[in-house]
Amino acid sequence: MEKSVDRHEGAGSGNLPVVRHDAATLNELIDNSCSRYGDLPALGMALEEPLTYRELHGQIVALARLLRAHGVDHGSRVAILAENSHRWGIVYLAVVRLAAIAVPILPDLPEADVHHILGEMECRALFLSQRQVEKIYDLEKKPP
């Protein structure tokens, strides 16, 4: 795998080197970033302490192991019904790590649309935020 190092000239970048890997997978890029930038901030949201590359990697790998232990593997579908947050990103990257299929569902969709998507997609797992619990609470009681 060839790689080249360029300087990123973006605003606020501090001229950090950008390593480009030809034909790298997302998993390889995350693993390499953890090795290279371990204790630097990787992911953050307003008013929250950012996660370092090492913390982000650890949470992705731990969640991927948990998902695998619950039967999620290559091609399995995993729904994500939540607002933007670092947790959303971690779930998405853990799903991708397993070569499973993420099914992102917009949190502002009406309950009927959420139920339709979940019914059609046959998801193996569902991650949702506390705000979205009501949308799926009665899901098992409703006819398809």
mmCIF file of C-alpha atoms in Angstrom, residues 55-124:
data_model
loop_
_atom_site.group_PDB
_atom_site.id
_atom_site.type_symbol
_atom_site.label_atom_id
_atom_site.label_comp_id
_atom_site.label_asym_id
_atom_site.label_seq_id
_atom_site.Cartn_x
_atom_site.Cartn_y
_atom_site.Cartn_z
ATOM 1 C CA GLU A 55 -10.581 6.428 23.299
ATOM 2 C CA LEU A 56 -12.557 6.520 20.066
ATOM 3 C CA HIS A 57 -10.817 3.404 18.758
ATOM 4 C CA GLY A 58 -11.344 1.574 22.058
ATOM 5 C CA GLN A 59 -15.057 2.342 22.110
ATOM 6 C CA ILE A 60 -15.512 1.331 18.469
ATOM 7 C CA VAL A 61 -13.714 -1.989 18.991
ATOM 8 C CA ALA A 62 -15.563 -2.731 22.258
ATOM 9 C CA LEU A 63 -18.956 -2.072 20.686
ATOM 10 C CA ALA A 64 -18.061 -4.132 17.606
ATOM 11 C CA ARG A 65 -17.187 -7.066 19.894
ATOM 12 C CA LEU A 66 -20.491 -6.678 21.743
ATOM 13 C CA LEU A 67 -22.421 -6.562 18.482
ATOM 14 C CA ARG A 68 -20.621 -9.666 17.207
ATOM 15 C CA ALA A 69 -21.409 -11.478 20.479
ATOM 16 C CA HIS A 70 -25.090 -10.722 19.804
ATOM 17 C CA GLY A 71 -25.018 -12.134 16.289
ATOM 18 C CA VAL A 72 -24.238 -9.069 14.191
ATOM 19 C CA ASP A 73 -21.831 -9.934 11.400
ATOM 20 C CA HIS A 74 -21.137 -9.311 7.714
ATOM 21 C CA GLY A 75 -24.308 -8.122 6.020
ATOM 22 C CA SER A 76 -26.415 -7.817 9.179
ATOM 23 C CA ARG A 77 -28.454 -4.638 9.399
ATOM 24 C CA VAL A 78 -28.217 -2.357 12.429
ATOM 25 C CA ALA A 79 -30.579 0.604 12.758
ATOM 26 C CA ILE A 80 -29.457 3.874 14.333
ATOM 27 C CA LEU A 81 -32.278 6.150 15.497
ATOM 28 C CA ALA A 82 -30.677 9.053 17.316
ATOM 29 C CA GLU A 83 -29.722 12.685 17.144
ATOM 30 C CA ASN A 84 -26.199 13.751 16.177
ATOM 31 C CA SER A 85 -23.695 12.868 18.883
ATOM 32 C CA HIS A 86 -20.340 11.190 19.274
ATOM 33 C CA ARG A 87 -22.247 8.032 20.256
ATOM 34 C CA TRP A 88 -23.947 8.000 16.837
ATOM 35 C CA GLY A 89 -20.531 8.042 15.193
ATOM 36 C CA ILE A 90 -19.206 5.268 17.421
ATOM 37 C CA VAL A 91 -22.189 3.036 16.640
ATOM 38 C CA TYR A 92 -21.833 3.682 12.909
ATOM 39 C CA LEU A 93 -18.101 2.927 12.911
ATOM 40 C CA ALA A 94 -18.584 -0.237 15.009
ATOM 41 C CA VAL A 95 -21.184 -1.485 12.524
ATOM 42 C CA VAL A 96 -18.882 -0.732 9.585
ATOM 43 C CA ARG A 97 -16.002 -2.476 11.389
ATOM 44 C CA LEU A 98 -18.001 -5.723 11.207
ATOM 45 C CA ALA A 99 -18.912 -5.211 7.528
ATOM 46 C CA ALA A 100 -22.505 -4.968 8.681
ATOM 47 C CA ILE A 101 -24.957 -2.471 7.201
ATOM 48 C CA ALA A 102 -25.860 0.687 9.099
ATOM 49 C CA VAL A 103 -29.466 1.798 8.676
ATOM 50 C CA PRO A 104 -29.547 5.427 9.804
ATOM 51 C CA ILE A 105 -33.056 6.685 10.558
ATOM 52 C CA LEU A 106 -33.721 10.398 10.795
ATOM 53 C CA PRO A 107 -34.798 11.214 14.348
ATOM 54 C CA ASP A 108 -37.468 13.666 13.186
ATOM 55 C CA LEU A 109 -39.386 11.055 11.185
ATOM 56 C CA PRO A 110 -42.892 10.270 12.423
ATOM 57 C CA GLU A 111 -43.414 7.085 14.415
ATOM 58 C CA ALA A 112 -45.252 5.356 11.534
ATOM 59 C CA ASP A 113 -42.316 5.925 9.184
ATOM 60 C CA VAL A 114 -39.844 4.623 11.758
ATOM 61 C CA HIS A 115 -41.949 1.473 12.208
ATOM 62 C CA HIS A 116 -42.148 0.998 8.429
ATOM 63 C CA ILE A 117 -38.371 1.297 8.005
ATOM 64 C CA LEU A 118 -37.666 -1.076 10.882
ATOM 65 C CA GLY A 119 -40.177 -3.585 9.502
ATOM 66 C CA GLU A 120 -38.749 -3.481 5.982
ATOM 67 C CA MET A 121 -35.071 -3.577 6.934
ATOM 68 C CA GLU A 122 -35.210 -6.598 9.266
ATOM 69 C CA CYS A 123 -32.521 -5.129 11.501
ATOM 70 C CA ARG A 124 -30.574 -7.395 13.803
#
